[in-house]
Amino acid sequence: MAEFRYVHRPIPPPAGPGTPAGTFGPQDLARHTAPDGRSQVLLSTHSPLLAALPGARILELGGWGFREREWHELDLVTNWKSFLDTPERYLRHL
């Protein structure tokens, strides 16, 4: 018989939000929470850095409901890449 256990561990926001180094703590915690493959971590984020957790199954939520996506296909990733490629395209509206 399978054993089911619910553990809720909120991951605190990174000390340096939006920085790569600031996301390593939450990524490491999530990765070590489910090392045996019998556990799962549900992570909700607007950070493309946190969404890049190696080996993650990514579900994107939008007006269409849930859909499975690859990291590079996520709207949050493509939007950030677009901004970083040409920030003036966005900043001209300020």
Short mmCIF file of N, CA and C in Angstrom, two decimals:
data_model
loop_
_atom_site.label_atom_id
_atom_site.label_comp_id
_atom_site.label_asym_id
_atom_site.label_seq_id
_atom_site.Cartn_x
_atom_site.Cartn_y
_atom_site.Cartn_z
N MET A 1 0.84 -1.17 0.00
CA MET A 1 0.00 0.00 0.00
C MET A 1 0.89 1.25 0.00
N ALA A 2 0.58 2.19 -0.85
CA ALA A 2 1.37 3.42 -0.96
C ALA A 2 1.12 4.32 0.23
N GLU A 3 2.14 4.98 0.66
CA GLU A 3 2.02 5.94 1.76
C GLU A 3 1.96 7.34 1.19
N PHE A 4 0.96 8.11 1.58
CA PHE A 4 0.82 9.47 1.12
C PHE A 4 0.99 10.40 2.31
N ARG A 5 1.76 11.42 2.11
CA ARG A 5 2.01 12.37 3.17
C ARG A 5 2.05 13.75 2.55
N TYR A 6 1.37 14.68 3.18
CA TYR A 6 1.35 16.07 2.69
C TYR A 6 2.24 16.90 3.60
N VAL A 7 3.20 17.55 3.00
CA VAL A 7 4.08 18.45 3.74
C VAL A 7 4.06 19.79 3.01
N HIS A 8 3.74 20.82 3.73
CA HIS A 8 3.69 22.17 3.14
C HIS A 8 4.87 22.95 3.68
N ARG A 9 5.79 23.29 2.80
CA ARG A 9 6.96 24.09 3.18
C ARG A 9 7.05 25.28 2.26
N PRO A 10 6.53 26.42 2.69
CA PRO A 10 6.67 27.59 1.82
C PRO A 10 8.15 27.93 1.63
N ILE A 11 8.50 28.21 0.40
CA ILE A 11 9.87 28.62 0.11
C ILE A 11 9.91 30.13 0.20
N PRO A 12 10.76 30.66 1.08
CA PRO A 12 10.82 32.12 1.21
C PRO A 12 11.32 32.77 -0.07
N PRO A 13 10.92 34.01 -0.30
CA PRO A 13 11.43 34.71 -1.48
C PRO A 13 12.95 34.80 -1.43
N PRO A 14 13.59 34.76 -2.57
CA PRO A 14 15.05 34.87 -2.59
C PRO A 14 15.52 36.18 -1.98
N ALA A 15 16.69 36.13 -1.38
CA ALA A 15 17.26 37.33 -0.76
C ALA A 15 17.50 38.42 -1.79
N GLY A 16 17.94 38.03 -2.96
CA GLY A 16 18.16 38.99 -4.04
C GLY A 16 17.22 38.69 -5.17
N PRO A 17 15.97 39.16 -5.06
CA PRO A 17 14.98 38.78 -6.07
C PRO A 17 15.43 39.13 -7.47
N GLY A 18 15.22 38.20 -8.37
CA GLY A 18 15.54 38.44 -9.77
C GLY A 18 16.99 38.21 -10.13
N THR A 19 17.83 37.90 -9.15
CA THR A 19 19.23 37.64 -9.46
C THR A 19 19.46 36.13 -9.53
N PRO A 20 20.34 35.69 -10.41
CA PRO A 20 20.60 34.25 -10.47
C PRO A 20 21.04 33.68 -9.12
N ALA A 21 21.95 34.33 -8.43
CA ALA A 21 22.42 33.82 -7.14
C ALA A 21 21.29 33.79 -6.12
N GLY A 22 20.36 34.71 -6.21
CA GLY A 22 19.26 34.77 -5.26
C GLY A 22 18.26 33.64 -5.43
N THR A 23 18.28 32.95 -6.56
CA THR A 23 17.34 31.85 -6.79
C THR A 23 17.93 30.48 -6.47
N PHE A 24 19.21 30.40 -6.23
CA PHE A 24 19.82 29.09 -6.00
C PHE A 24 19.31 28.43 -4.72
N GLY A 25 19.04 29.21 -3.68
CA GLY A 25 18.54 28.65 -2.42
C GLY A 25 17.21 27.96 -2.62
N PRO A 26 16.19 28.65 -3.15
CA PRO A 26 14.91 27.98 -3.40
C PRO A 26 15.02 26.81 -4.37
N GLN A 27 15.85 26.92 -5.41
CA GLN A 27 16.02 25.81 -6.35
C GLN A 27 16.62 24.61 -5.64
N ASP A 28 17.62 24.85 -4.81
CA ASP A 28 18.28 23.75 -4.10
C ASP A 28 17.31 23.07 -3.15
N LEU A 29 16.50 23.87 -2.44
CA LEU A 29 15.51 23.31 -1.52
C LEU A 29 14.50 22.46 -2.28
N ALA A 30 14.00 22.94 -3.40
CA ALA A 30 13.03 22.18 -4.20
C ALA A 30 13.66 20.90 -4.73
N ARG A 31 14.89 20.98 -5.21
CA ARG A 31 15.56 19.81 -5.79
C ARG A 31 15.80 18.73 -4.74
N HIS A 32 16.14 19.13 -3.52
CA HIS A 32 16.43 18.15 -2.48
C HIS A 32 15.18 17.67 -1.74
N THR A 33 14.05 18.29 -2.00
CA THR A 33 12.80 17.84 -1.38
C THR A 33 12.30 16.58 -2.04
N ALA A 34 12.58 16.41 -3.32
CA ALA A 34 12.06 15.26 -4.06
C ALA A 34 13.16 14.47 -4.77
N PRO A 35 14.25 14.12 -4.07
CA PRO A 35 15.35 13.44 -4.76
C PRO A 35 15.06 12.00 -5.13
N ASP A 36 14.11 11.35 -4.45
CA ASP A 36 13.85 9.93 -4.71
C ASP A 36 12.83 9.71 -5.81
N GLY A 37 12.27 10.78 -6.35
CA GLY A 37 11.29 10.64 -7.41
C GLY A 37 9.90 10.25 -6.92
N ARG A 38 9.74 10.09 -5.61
CA ARG A 38 8.44 9.72 -5.06
C ARG A 38 7.72 10.92 -4.47
N SER A 39 8.34 12.04 -4.51
CA SER A 39 7.74 13.26 -3.98
C SER A 39 7.59 14.24 -5.11
N GLN A 40 6.82 15.27 -4.87
CA GLN A 40 6.72 16.31 -5.88
C GLN A 40 6.69 17.67 -5.19
N VAL A 41 7.12 18.65 -5.94
CA VAL A 41 7.16 20.03 -5.47
C VAL A 41 6.31 20.85 -6.42
N LEU A 42 5.40 21.62 -5.86
CA LEU A 42 4.59 22.52 -6.67
C LEU A 42 5.15 23.92 -6.44
N LEU A 43 5.63 24.51 -7.51
CA LEU A 43 6.27 25.82 -7.43
C LEU A 43 5.55 26.77 -8.37
N SER A 44 5.04 27.85 -7.83
CA SER A 44 4.37 28.87 -8.64
C SER A 44 5.29 30.08 -8.66
N THR A 45 5.62 30.55 -9.85
CA THR A 45 6.60 31.64 -9.93
C THR A 45 6.39 32.49 -11.17
N HIS A 46 6.87 33.71 -11.09
CA HIS A 46 6.96 34.59 -12.25
C HIS A 46 8.42 34.74 -12.66
N SER A 47 9.28 33.95 -12.05
CA SER A 47 10.72 34.05 -12.30
C SER A 47 11.18 33.01 -13.31
N PRO A 48 11.74 33.45 -14.44
CA PRO A 48 12.28 32.47 -15.38
C PRO A 48 13.45 31.71 -14.78
N LEU A 49 14.10 32.29 -13.78
CA LEU A 49 15.23 31.62 -13.13
C LEU A 49 14.75 30.45 -12.29
N LEU A 50 13.70 30.65 -11.50
CA LEU A 50 13.16 29.55 -10.71
C LEU A 50 12.53 28.48 -11.59
N ALA A 51 11.92 28.90 -12.69
CA ALA A 51 11.27 27.95 -13.59
C ALA A 51 12.29 27.05 -14.29
N ALA A 52 13.56 27.39 -14.23
CA ALA A 52 14.61 26.63 -14.91
C ALA A 52 15.13 25.46 -14.08
N LEU A 53 14.41 25.06 -13.05
CA LEU A 53 14.83 23.96 -12.20
C LEU A 53 15.07 22.71 -13.05
N PRO A 54 16.28 22.16 -13.04
CA PRO A 54 16.59 20.99 -13.88
C PRO A 54 15.66 19.81 -13.59
N GLY A 55 15.18 19.19 -14.65
CA GLY A 55 14.34 18.01 -14.52
C GLY A 55 12.89 18.29 -14.19
N ALA A 56 12.51 19.56 -14.12
CA ALA A 56 11.13 19.90 -13.75
C ALA A 56 10.15 19.61 -14.88
N ARG A 57 8.98 19.20 -14.51
CA ARG A 57 7.85 19.13 -15.45
C ARG A 57 7.13 20.46 -15.28
N ILE A 58 7.06 21.23 -16.35
CA ILE A 58 6.53 22.58 -16.27
C ILE A 58 5.12 22.63 -16.86
N LEU A 59 4.20 23.16 -16.06
CA LEU A 59 2.84 23.39 -16.51
C LEU A 59 2.61 24.90 -16.47
N GLU A 60 2.21 25.46 -17.60
CA GLU A 60 1.94 26.89 -17.68
C GLU A 60 0.43 27.09 -17.61
N LEU A 61 0.00 28.06 -16.82
CA LEU A 61 -1.41 28.35 -16.64
C LEU A 61 -1.76 29.66 -17.32
N GLY A 62 -2.83 29.66 -18.09
CA GLY A 62 -3.28 30.87 -18.77
C GLY A 62 -4.75 30.74 -19.10
N GLY A 63 -5.23 31.59 -19.99
CA GLY A 63 -6.62 31.57 -20.39
C GLY A 63 -7.03 30.24 -21.01
N TRP A 64 -6.10 29.47 -21.47
CA TRP A 64 -6.33 28.17 -22.08
C TRP A 64 -6.41 27.06 -21.04
N GLY A 65 -6.12 27.37 -19.77
CA GLY A 65 -6.05 26.36 -18.72
C GLY A 65 -4.58 26.00 -18.49
N PHE A 66 -4.30 24.74 -18.20
CA PHE A 66 -2.93 24.27 -18.02
C PHE A 66 -2.43 23.65 -19.30
N ARG A 67 -1.14 23.87 -19.59
CA ARG A 67 -0.51 23.17 -20.71
C ARG A 67 0.94 22.90 -20.33
N GLU A 68 1.41 21.74 -20.75
CA GLU A 68 2.79 21.37 -20.48
C GLU A 68 3.68 22.10 -21.47
N ARG A 69 4.77 22.68 -20.98
CA ARG A 69 5.67 23.47 -21.82
C ARG A 69 7.11 23.14 -21.49
N GLU A 70 7.97 23.41 -22.45
CA GLU A 70 9.41 23.41 -22.20
C GLU A 70 9.77 24.79 -21.68
N TRP A 71 10.84 24.89 -20.92
CA TRP A 71 11.24 26.17 -20.30
C TRP A 71 11.34 27.28 -21.33
N HIS A 72 12.00 27.01 -22.45
CA HIS A 72 12.23 28.06 -23.46
C HIS A 72 10.94 28.50 -24.16
N GLU A 73 9.85 27.74 -23.98
CA GLU A 73 8.56 28.09 -24.60
C GLU A 73 7.67 28.94 -23.69
N LEU A 74 8.01 29.04 -22.43
CA LEU A 74 7.17 29.78 -21.48
C LEU A 74 7.06 31.25 -21.85
N ASP A 75 5.85 31.80 -21.71
CA ASP A 75 5.66 33.22 -21.99
C ASP A 75 6.60 34.08 -21.15
N LEU A 76 6.78 33.71 -19.88
CA LEU A 76 7.63 34.53 -19.03
C LEU A 76 9.08 34.51 -19.51
N VAL A 77 9.52 33.43 -20.10
CA VAL A 77 10.89 33.35 -20.63
C VAL A 77 11.00 34.14 -21.94
N THR A 78 10.06 33.94 -22.85
CA THR A 78 10.14 34.65 -24.14
C THR A 78 9.98 36.16 -23.95
N ASN A 79 9.13 36.57 -23.00
CA ASN A 79 8.97 38.00 -22.73
C ASN A 79 10.25 38.62 -22.18
N TRP A 80 10.90 37.94 -21.24
CA TRP A 80 12.16 38.46 -20.69
C TRP A 80 13.25 38.50 -21.76
N LYS A 81 13.34 37.43 -22.56
CA LYS A 81 14.35 37.40 -23.63
C LYS A 81 14.13 38.56 -24.60
N SER A 82 12.88 38.80 -24.94
CA SER A 82 12.56 39.90 -25.85
C SER A 82 12.96 41.24 -25.25
N PHE A 83 12.67 41.42 -23.98
CA PHE A 83 13.06 42.67 -23.31
C PHE A 83 14.58 42.82 -23.28
N LEU A 84 15.29 41.77 -22.92
CA LEU A 84 16.75 41.84 -22.82
C LEU A 84 17.41 42.05 -24.18
N ASP A 85 16.79 41.54 -25.23
CA ASP A 85 17.33 41.73 -26.59
C ASP A 85 17.21 43.19 -27.03
N THR A 86 16.08 43.81 -26.74
CA THR A 86 15.85 45.20 -27.17
C THR A 86 15.03 45.95 -26.12
N PRO A 87 15.65 46.36 -25.03
CA PRO A 87 14.91 47.04 -23.95
C PRO A 87 14.26 48.36 -24.42
N GLU A 88 14.86 49.01 -25.39
CA GLU A 88 14.30 50.29 -25.84
C GLU A 88 12.89 50.12 -26.43
N ARG A 89 12.60 48.95 -26.95
CA ARG A 89 11.27 48.68 -27.49
C ARG A 89 10.21 48.79 -26.39
N TYR A 90 10.58 48.43 -25.16
CA TYR A 90 9.65 48.49 -24.04
C TYR A 90 9.74 49.83 -23.31
N LEU A 91 10.95 50.32 -23.16
CA LEU A 91 11.16 51.53 -22.36
C LEU A 91 10.67 52.80 -23.05
N ARG A 92 10.49 52.78 -24.35
CA ARG A 92 10.02 53.98 -25.06
C ARG A 92 8.59 54.34 -24.66
N HIS A 93 7.87 53.40 -24.05
CA HIS A 93 6.49 53.64 -23.63
C HIS A 93 6.41 54.31 -22.26
N LEU A 94 7.52 54.49 -21.61
CA LEU A 94 7.52 55.13 -20.28
C LEU A 94 7.48 56.64 -20.40
#
